[in-house]
mmCIF file of C-alpha atoms and ligand atoms in Angstrom:
data_model
loop_
_atom_site.group_PDB
_atom_site.id
_atom_site.type_symbol
_atom_site.label_atom_id
_atom_site.label_comp_id
_atom_site.label_asym_id
_atom_site.label_seq_id
_atom_site.Cartn_x
_atom_site.Cartn_y
_atom_site.Cartn_z
ATOM 1 C CA UNK A 9 0.000 0.000 0.000
ATOM 2 C CA UNK A 10 2.772 2.422 0.994
ATOM 3 C CA UNK A 11 6.271 2.183 -0.423
ATOM 4 C CA UNK A 12 8.871 4.735 0.627
ATOM 5 C CA UNK A 13 12.274 4.655 -1.043
ATOM 6 C CA UNK A 14 15.401 6.676 -0.241
ATOM 7 C CA UNK A 15 13.348 9.438 1.388
ATOM 8 C CA UNK A 16 15.250 12.579 2.355
ATOM 9 C CA UNK A 17 13.956 15.476 4.433
ATOM 10 C CA UNK A 18 15.995 18.540 5.410
ATOM 11 C CA UNK A 19 15.177 21.656 7.396
ATOM 12 C CA UNK A 20 17.486 24.546 6.573
ATOM 13 C CA UNK A 21 20.570 22.355 6.500
ATOM 14 C CA UNK A 22 19.506 19.863 9.178
ATOM 15 C CA UNK A 23 19.117 16.439 7.567
ATOM 16 C CA UNK A 24 16.208 14.821 9.389
ATOM 17 C CA UNK A 25 15.843 11.813 7.041
ATOM 18 C CA UNK A 26 18.934 10.512 5.196
ATOM 19 C CA UNK A 27 17.560 8.054 2.654
ATOM 20 C CA UNK A 28 14.839 6.101 4.427
ATOM 21 C CA UNK A 29 13.114 3.118 2.791
ATOM 22 C CA UNK A 30 10.064 1.500 4.351
ATOM 23 C CA UNK A 31 6.921 -0.261 3.207
ATOM 24 C CA UNK A 32 3.487 -1.025 4.606
ATOM 25 C CA UNK A 33 1.268 -3.755 3.140
ATOM 26 C CA UNK A 34 -2.519 -3.543 3.192
ATOM 27 C CA UNK A 35 -3.899 -4.742 6.525
ATOM 28 C CA UNK A 36 -0.589 -4.479 8.368
ATOM 29 C CA UNK A 37 0.250 -2.450 11.442
ATOM 30 C CA UNK A 38 3.835 -1.270 11.007
ATOM 31 C CA UNK A 39 5.675 0.552 13.795
ATOM 32 C CA UNK A 40 8.461 3.095 13.421
ATOM 33 C CA UNK A 41 10.338 3.363 16.695
ATOM 34 C CA UNK A 42 13.255 5.521 17.707
ATOM 35 C CA UNK A 43 14.409 8.170 20.166
ATOM 36 C CA UNK A 44 13.695 11.892 20.343
ATOM 37 C CA UNK A 45 14.602 13.721 17.164
ATOM 38 C CA UNK A 46 15.255 10.542 15.140
ATOM 39 C CA UNK A 47 13.043 11.730 12.288
ATOM 40 C CA UNK A 48 9.814 9.824 13.012
ATOM 41 C CA UNK A 49 7.446 12.786 12.688
ATOM 42 C CA UNK A 50 9.384 14.028 9.662
ATOM 43 C CA UNK A 51 8.619 10.755 7.909
ATOM 44 C CA UNK A 52 4.887 10.938 8.669
ATOM 45 C CA UNK A 53 4.796 14.612 7.702
ATOM 46 C CA UNK A 54 6.502 13.848 4.398
ATOM 47 C CA UNK A 55 3.888 11.168 3.641
ATOM 48 C CA UNK A 56 0.972 13.432 4.538
ATOM 49 C CA UNK A 57 2.387 16.364 2.549
ATOM 50 C CA UNK A 58 3.115 18.640 5.511
ATOM 51 C CA UNK A 59 6.805 18.741 4.605
ATOM 52 C CA UNK A 60 8.209 18.519 1.098
ATOM 53 C CA UNK A 61 10.847 15.806 0.682
ATOM 54 C CA UNK A 62 14.289 16.804 -0.563
ATOM 55 C CA UNK A 63 14.524 13.480 -2.412
ATOM 56 C CA UNK A 64 13.214 9.943 -2.756
ATOM 57 C CA UNK A 65 9.795 8.567 -3.537
ATOM 58 C CA UNK A 66 6.584 7.872 -1.633
ATOM 59 C CA UNK A 67 4.258 5.554 -3.535
ATOM 60 C CA UNK A 68 0.705 4.898 -2.465
ATOM 61 C CA UNK A 69 -0.741 1.867 -4.252
ATOM 62 C CA UNK A 70 1.817 2.467 -6.982
ATOM 63 C CA UNK A 71 1.241 6.214 -7.439
ATOM 64 C CA UNK A 72 4.027 8.598 -6.387
ATOM 65 C CA UNK A 73 2.590 11.134 -3.945
ATOM 66 C CA UNK A 74 5.888 12.708 -2.803
ATOM 67 C CA UNK A 75 5.446 16.480 -2.719
ATOM 68 C CA UNK A 76 1.634 16.280 -3.016
ATOM 69 C CA UNK A 77 -0.419 18.704 -0.945
ATOM 70 C CA UNK A 78 -2.025 17.435 2.288
ATOM 71 C CA UNK A 79 -5.357 17.972 0.557
ATOM 72 C CA UNK A 80 -4.444 15.467 -2.180
ATOM 73 C CA UNK A 81 -3.004 12.982 0.292
ATOM 74 C CA UNK A 82 -6.142 12.955 2.453
ATOM 75 C CA UNK A 83 -8.192 12.628 -0.726
ATOM 76 C CA UNK A 84 -6.214 9.443 -1.427
ATOM 77 C CA UNK A 85 -7.283 8.078 1.978
ATOM 78 C CA UNK A 86 -4.156 8.742 4.038
ATOM 79 C CA UNK A 87 -5.152 10.342 7.351
ATOM 80 C CA UNK A 88 -2.702 11.501 10.004
ATOM 81 C CA UNK A 89 -3.240 11.717 13.751
ATOM 82 C CA UNK A 90 -0.731 14.408 14.727
ATOM 83 C CA UNK A 91 1.745 14.325 17.583
ATOM 84 C CA UNK A 92 0.452 16.246 20.604
ATOM 85 C CA UNK A 93 -3.214 15.579 19.756
ATOM 86 C CA UNK A 94 -4.117 19.030 18.416
ATOM 87 C CA UNK A 95 -7.869 19.033 18.967
ATOM 88 C CA UNK A 96 -9.825 22.132 17.961
ATOM 89 C CA UNK A 97 -10.135 23.177 21.601
ATOM 90 C CA UNK A 98 -12.984 25.688 21.290
ATOM 91 C CA UNK A 99 -15.160 23.352 19.240
ATOM 92 C CA UNK A 100 -17.284 20.544 20.660
ATOM 93 C CA UNK A 101 -16.385 16.881 20.370
ATOM 94 C CA UNK A 102 -19.030 16.416 17.679
ATOM 95 C CA UNK A 103 -17.783 19.464 15.744
ATOM 96 C CA UNK A 104 -14.227 18.093 15.822
ATOM 97 C CA UNK A 105 -15.512 14.826 14.351
ATOM 98 C CA UNK A 106 -17.458 16.729 11.703
ATOM 99 C CA UNK A 107 -14.303 18.614 10.707
ATOM 100 C CA UNK A 108 -12.715 15.200 10.114
ATOM 101 C CA UNK A 109 -15.371 14.467 7.504
ATOM 102 C CA UNK A 110 -14.043 17.263 5.292
ATOM 103 C CA UNK A 111 -11.114 14.962 4.429
ATOM 104 C CA UNK A 112 -13.530 12.685 2.560
ATOM 105 C CA UNK A 113 -13.612 15.043 -0.443
ATOM 106 C CA UNK A 114 -16.777 13.308 -1.620
ATOM 107 C CA UNK A 115 -15.477 9.750 -1.069
ATOM 108 C CA UNK A 116 -17.726 7.306 0.748
ATOM 109 C CA UNK A 117 -17.005 7.240 4.495
ATOM 110 C CA UNK A 118 -15.298 4.112 5.812
ATOM 111 C CA UNK A 119 -16.496 4.843 9.380
ATOM 112 C CA UNK A 120 -19.800 6.463 10.320
ATOM 113 C CA UNK A 121 -20.259 8.671 13.371
ATOM 114 C CA UNK A 122 -21.968 5.672 15.019
ATOM 115 C CA UNK A 123 -18.899 3.520 14.232
ATOM 116 C CA UNK A 124 -16.605 6.092 15.870
ATOM 117 C CA UNK A 125 -18.855 6.235 18.940
ATOM 118 C CA UNK A 126 -18.751 2.430 19.105
ATOM 119 C CA UNK A 127 -14.930 2.503 19.055
ATOM 120 C CA UNK A 128 -14.787 5.311 21.660
ATOM 121 C CA UNK A 129 -18.078 5.428 23.644
ATOM 122 C CA UNK A 130 -16.746 8.311 25.768
ATOM 123 C CA UNK A 131 -16.914 10.571 22.690
ATOM 124 C CA UNK A 132 -20.652 9.913 22.430
ATOM 125 C CA UNK A 133 -21.088 10.766 26.127
ATOM 126 C CA UNK A 134 -19.082 13.984 25.699
ATOM 127 C CA UNK A 135 -20.320 14.933 22.225
ATOM 128 C CA UNK A 136 -21.497 18.439 23.206
ATOM 129 C CA UNK A 137 -18.534 19.245 25.458
ATOM 130 C CA UNK A 138 -15.689 21.581 24.397
ATOM 131 C CA UNK A 139 -12.788 19.465 23.153
ATOM 132 C CA UNK A 140 -10.376 21.589 25.196
ATOM 133 C CA UNK A 141 -12.095 20.477 28.398
ATOM 134 C CA UNK A 142 -11.422 16.770 27.779
ATOM 135 C CA UNK A 143 -8.653 14.814 29.504
ATOM 136 C CA UNK A 144 -5.517 13.986 27.502
ATOM 137 C CA UNK A 145 -6.683 10.425 26.898
ATOM 138 C CA UNK A 146 -10.113 11.568 25.738
ATOM 139 C CA UNK A 147 -8.450 14.081 23.400
ATOM 140 C CA UNK A 148 -6.287 11.289 21.952
ATOM 141 C CA UNK A 149 -9.428 9.243 21.329
ATOM 142 C CA UNK A 150 -11.029 12.289 19.731
ATOM 143 C CA UNK A 151 -8.194 12.890 17.269
ATOM 144 C CA UNK A 152 -8.193 9.216 16.272
ATOM 145 C CA UNK A 153 -11.968 9.447 15.836
ATOM 146 C CA UNK A 154 -11.546 12.646 13.814
ATOM 147 C CA UNK A 155 -9.162 10.818 11.463
ATOM 148 C CA UNK A 156 -11.581 7.879 11.157
ATOM 149 C CA UNK A 157 -14.280 10.308 10.027
ATOM 150 C CA UNK A 158 -11.999 11.225 7.121
ATOM 151 C CA UNK A 159 -12.278 7.741 5.600
ATOM 152 C CA UNK A 160 -8.762 6.368 6.147
ATOM 153 C CA UNK A 161 -7.375 3.490 4.101
ATOM 154 C CA UNK A 162 -4.010 4.151 5.754
ATOM 155 C CA UNK A 163 -3.891 5.689 9.235
ATOM 156 C CA UNK A 164 -0.713 7.485 10.349
ATOM 157 C CA UNK A 165 -0.396 7.732 14.131
ATOM 158 C CA UNK A 166 2.251 9.981 15.697
ATOM 159 C CA UNK A 167 2.993 8.942 19.298
ATOM 160 C CA UNK A 168 -0.550 8.176 20.455
ATOM 161 C CA UNK A 169 0.713 7.099 23.906
ATOM 162 C CA UNK A 170 2.589 10.347 24.629
ATOM 163 C CA UNK A 171 1.813 11.748 28.074
ATOM 164 C CA UNK A 172 -1.018 9.338 28.857
ATOM 165 C CA UNK A 173 -1.482 7.198 31.973
ATOM 166 C CA UNK A 174 -0.888 3.438 31.470
ATOM 167 C CA UNK A 175 -4.555 2.517 31.901
ATOM 168 C CA UNK A 176 -5.564 5.044 29.234
ATOM 169 C CA UNK A 177 -2.800 3.862 26.882
ATOM 170 C CA UNK A 178 -4.249 0.365 27.244
ATOM 171 C CA UNK A 179 -7.694 1.615 26.196
ATOM 172 C CA UNK A 180 -6.331 3.515 23.185
ATOM 173 C CA UNK A 181 -4.266 0.556 21.998
ATOM 174 C CA UNK A 182 -7.149 -1.883 22.530
ATOM 175 C CA UNK A 183 -9.188 0.314 20.200
ATOM 176 C CA UNK A 184 -6.346 0.359 17.643
ATOM 177 C CA UNK A 185 -6.175 -3.441 17.816
ATOM 178 C CA UNK A 186 -9.899 -3.654 17.038
ATOM 179 C CA UNK A 187 -9.480 -1.276 14.088
ATOM 180 C CA UNK A 188 -6.615 -3.407 12.791
ATOM 181 C CA UNK A 189 -8.712 -6.572 13.165
ATOM 182 C CA UNK A 190 -11.413 -4.919 11.084
ATOM 183 C CA UNK A 191 -8.839 -4.415 8.320
ATOM 184 C CA UNK A 192 -7.421 -0.916 8.802
ATOM 185 C CA UNK A 193 -3.793 -0.402 7.699
ATOM 186 C CA UNK A 194 -1.738 1.515 10.272
ATOM 187 C CA UNK A 195 1.698 3.157 10.366
ATOM 188 C CA UNK A 196 2.432 3.784 14.040
ATOM 189 C CA UNK A 197 5.205 6.077 15.277
ATOM 190 C CA UNK A 198 6.216 5.600 18.924
ATOM 191 C CA UNK A 199 9.012 6.361 21.352
ATOM 192 C CA UNK A 200 7.501 3.659 23.566
ATOM 193 C CA UNK A 201 9.194 0.720 21.833
ATOM 194 C CA UNK A 202 7.749 -1.999 24.042
ATOM 195 C CA UNK A 203 4.205 -0.853 23.386
ATOM 196 C CA UNK A 204 4.786 -0.354 19.656
ATOM 197 C CA UNK A 205 6.390 -3.785 19.197
ATOM 198 C CA UNK A 206 3.475 -5.405 21.025
ATOM 199 C CA UNK A 207 0.915 -3.597 18.876
ATOM 200 C CA UNK A 208 2.506 -4.128 15.425
ATOM 201 C CA UNK A 209 3.234 -6.890 12.910
ATOM 202 C CA UNK A 210 6.541 -5.438 11.721
ATOM 203 C CA UNK A 211 8.710 -2.567 12.831
ATOM 204 C CA UNK A 212 11.555 -0.300 11.778
ATOM 205 C CA UNK A 213 14.072 1.230 14.161
ATOM 206 C CA UNK A 214 15.181 4.732 13.152
ATOM 207 C CA UNK A 215 18.093 6.700 14.578
ATOM 208 C CA UNK A 216 19.342 10.069 13.367
ATOM 209 C CA UNK A 217 17.418 9.826 10.122
ATOM 210 C CA UNK A 218 18.590 6.320 9.185
ATOM 211 C CA UNK A 219 16.756 2.973 9.495
ATOM 212 C CA UNK A 220 19.043 0.858 11.672
ATOM 213 C CA UNK A 221 16.941 -2.297 11.872
ATOM 214 C CA UNK A 222 13.693 -3.773 10.634
ATOM 215 C CA UNK A 223 11.825 -7.024 10.929
ATOM 216 C CA UNK A 224 8.944 -8.835 12.552
ATOM 217 C CA UNK A 225 8.004 -7.015 15.755
ATOM 218 C CA UNK A 226 8.190 -10.229 17.777
ATOM 219 C CA UNK A 227 11.782 -10.758 16.583
ATOM 220 C CA UNK A 228 12.820 -7.169 17.261
ATOM 221 C CA UNK A 229 11.385 -7.424 20.779
ATOM 222 C CA UNK A 230 13.898 -10.254 21.387
ATOM 223 C CA UNK A 231 16.802 -8.592 19.532
ATOM 224 C CA UNK A 232 19.587 -7.864 22.060
ATOM 225 C CA UNK A 233 20.454 -4.486 20.449
ATOM 226 C CA UNK A 234 16.840 -3.367 20.583
ATOM 227 C CA UNK A 235 16.255 -4.602 24.099
ATOM 228 C CA UNK A 236 19.451 -2.940 25.315
ATOM 229 C CA UNK A 237 18.627 0.392 23.736
ATOM 230 C CA UNK A 238 14.877 0.644 24.019
ATOM 231 C CA UNK A 239 13.457 -2.034 26.250
ATOM 232 C CA UNK A 240 15.859 -1.803 29.179
ATOM 233 C CA UNK A 241 13.216 -0.298 31.402
ATOM 234 C CA UNK A 242 10.579 -2.983 30.753
HETATM 235 N N1 ATP B 330 10.290 22.400 11.426
HETATM 236 C C1 ATP B 330 11.555 22.086 11.712
HETATM 237 N N2 ATP B 330 12.546 22.960 11.539
HETATM 238 C C2 ATP B 330 13.848 22.638 11.819
HETATM 239 N N3 ATP B 330 14.217 21.445 12.296
HETATM 240 C C3 ATP B 330 13.269 20.524 12.500
HETATM 241 C C4 ATP B 330 11.879 20.800 12.233
HETATM 242 N N4 ATP B 330 11.168 19.673 12.526
HETATM 243 C C5 ATP B 330 12.070 18.775 12.970
HETATM 244 N N5 ATP B 330 13.315 19.274 12.964
HETATM 245 C C6 ATP B 330 14.550 18.557 13.344
HETATM 246 O O1 ATP B 330 14.611 17.370 12.555
HETATM 247 C C7 ATP B 330 15.056 16.263 13.343
HETATM 248 C C8 ATP B 330 13.990 15.178 13.337
HETATM 249 O O2 ATP B 330 12.823 15.681 14.014
HETATM 250 P P1 ATP B 330 11.477 14.873 14.111
HETATM 251 O O3 ATP B 330 10.476 15.775 14.736
HETATM 252 O O4 ATP B 330 11.150 14.275 12.809
HETATM 253 O O5 ATP B 330 11.889 13.702 15.121
HETATM 254 P P2 ATP B 330 10.984 12.694 15.975
HETATM 255 O O6 ATP B 330 11.628 11.363 15.824
HETATM 256 O O7 ATP B 330 9.562 12.834 15.601
HETATM 257 O O8 ATP B 330 11.217 13.188 17.465
HETATM 258 P P3 ATP B 330 10.203 13.169 18.735
HETATM 259 O O9 ATP B 330 10.225 11.769 19.249
HETATM 260 O O10 ATP B 330 10.828 14.126 19.678
HETATM 261 O O11 ATP B 330 8.852 13.587 18.261
HETATM 262 C C9 ATP B 330 15.365 16.829 14.723
HETATM 263 O O12 ATP B 330 16.728 17.149 14.752
HETATM 264 C C10 ATP B 330 14.524 18.090 14.776
HETATM 265 O O13 ATP B 330 15.095 19.048 15.634
HETATM 266 MG MG1 MG B 331 7.916 13.332 16.634
#
């Protein structure tokens, strides 16, 4: 579904991605793990059109979308859940979900409002509340729901566990597992390697803009280099 080859991203001389290649097959959950500043968000932002690559290709079902506008990328069914949640704080929960629908660009929805409420019942309970008044975990559920309203074929998730309590992380990842089971394709970016390797089929380890390792998540979770670097605390 997604095939990235030799992707390069630079910001005024800083090379954030130095020739990254990565692929995601339909129905897979693929994790991209790595430390602060490794280039994880840069990769997602290059796919979604928020940053323009300095080189390389990004093919979606065989069509090169590198350098396309975010508008075009969402139209193709690639929806991003941004790092740091970024709800529309002054709007209600329902209004945030309705904004998500604008990414359909006339395509048929893949998730109805009722589907989103089934995935995250708390959003139904809080539908008329200001999004800014929600807890961090509820806001994370809202931004995932907002992306679902945009009809994703490929969902890009940027650190969905960031700053959340363990019990809430469990709820969010249980919902992601159900979405995966129902066939959604997911590219998951996480600093929390243990969590990401548990939740994914395959994973890539990125450091300083270079993919250092890749493989089945279960294998990487047992890889001594990975455990030493990322799983020491678990
Ligand atoms: N808009 C920008 N302007 C300049 N430099 C940037 C910009 N965005 C990212 N960078 C730099 O590019 C590198 C990669 O950043 P990126 O945000 O992609 O990393 P990350 O893996 O997502 O990190 P984190 O885990 O902290 O979110 C870092 O050195 C960062 O400082
Ligand atoms: Mg990031």
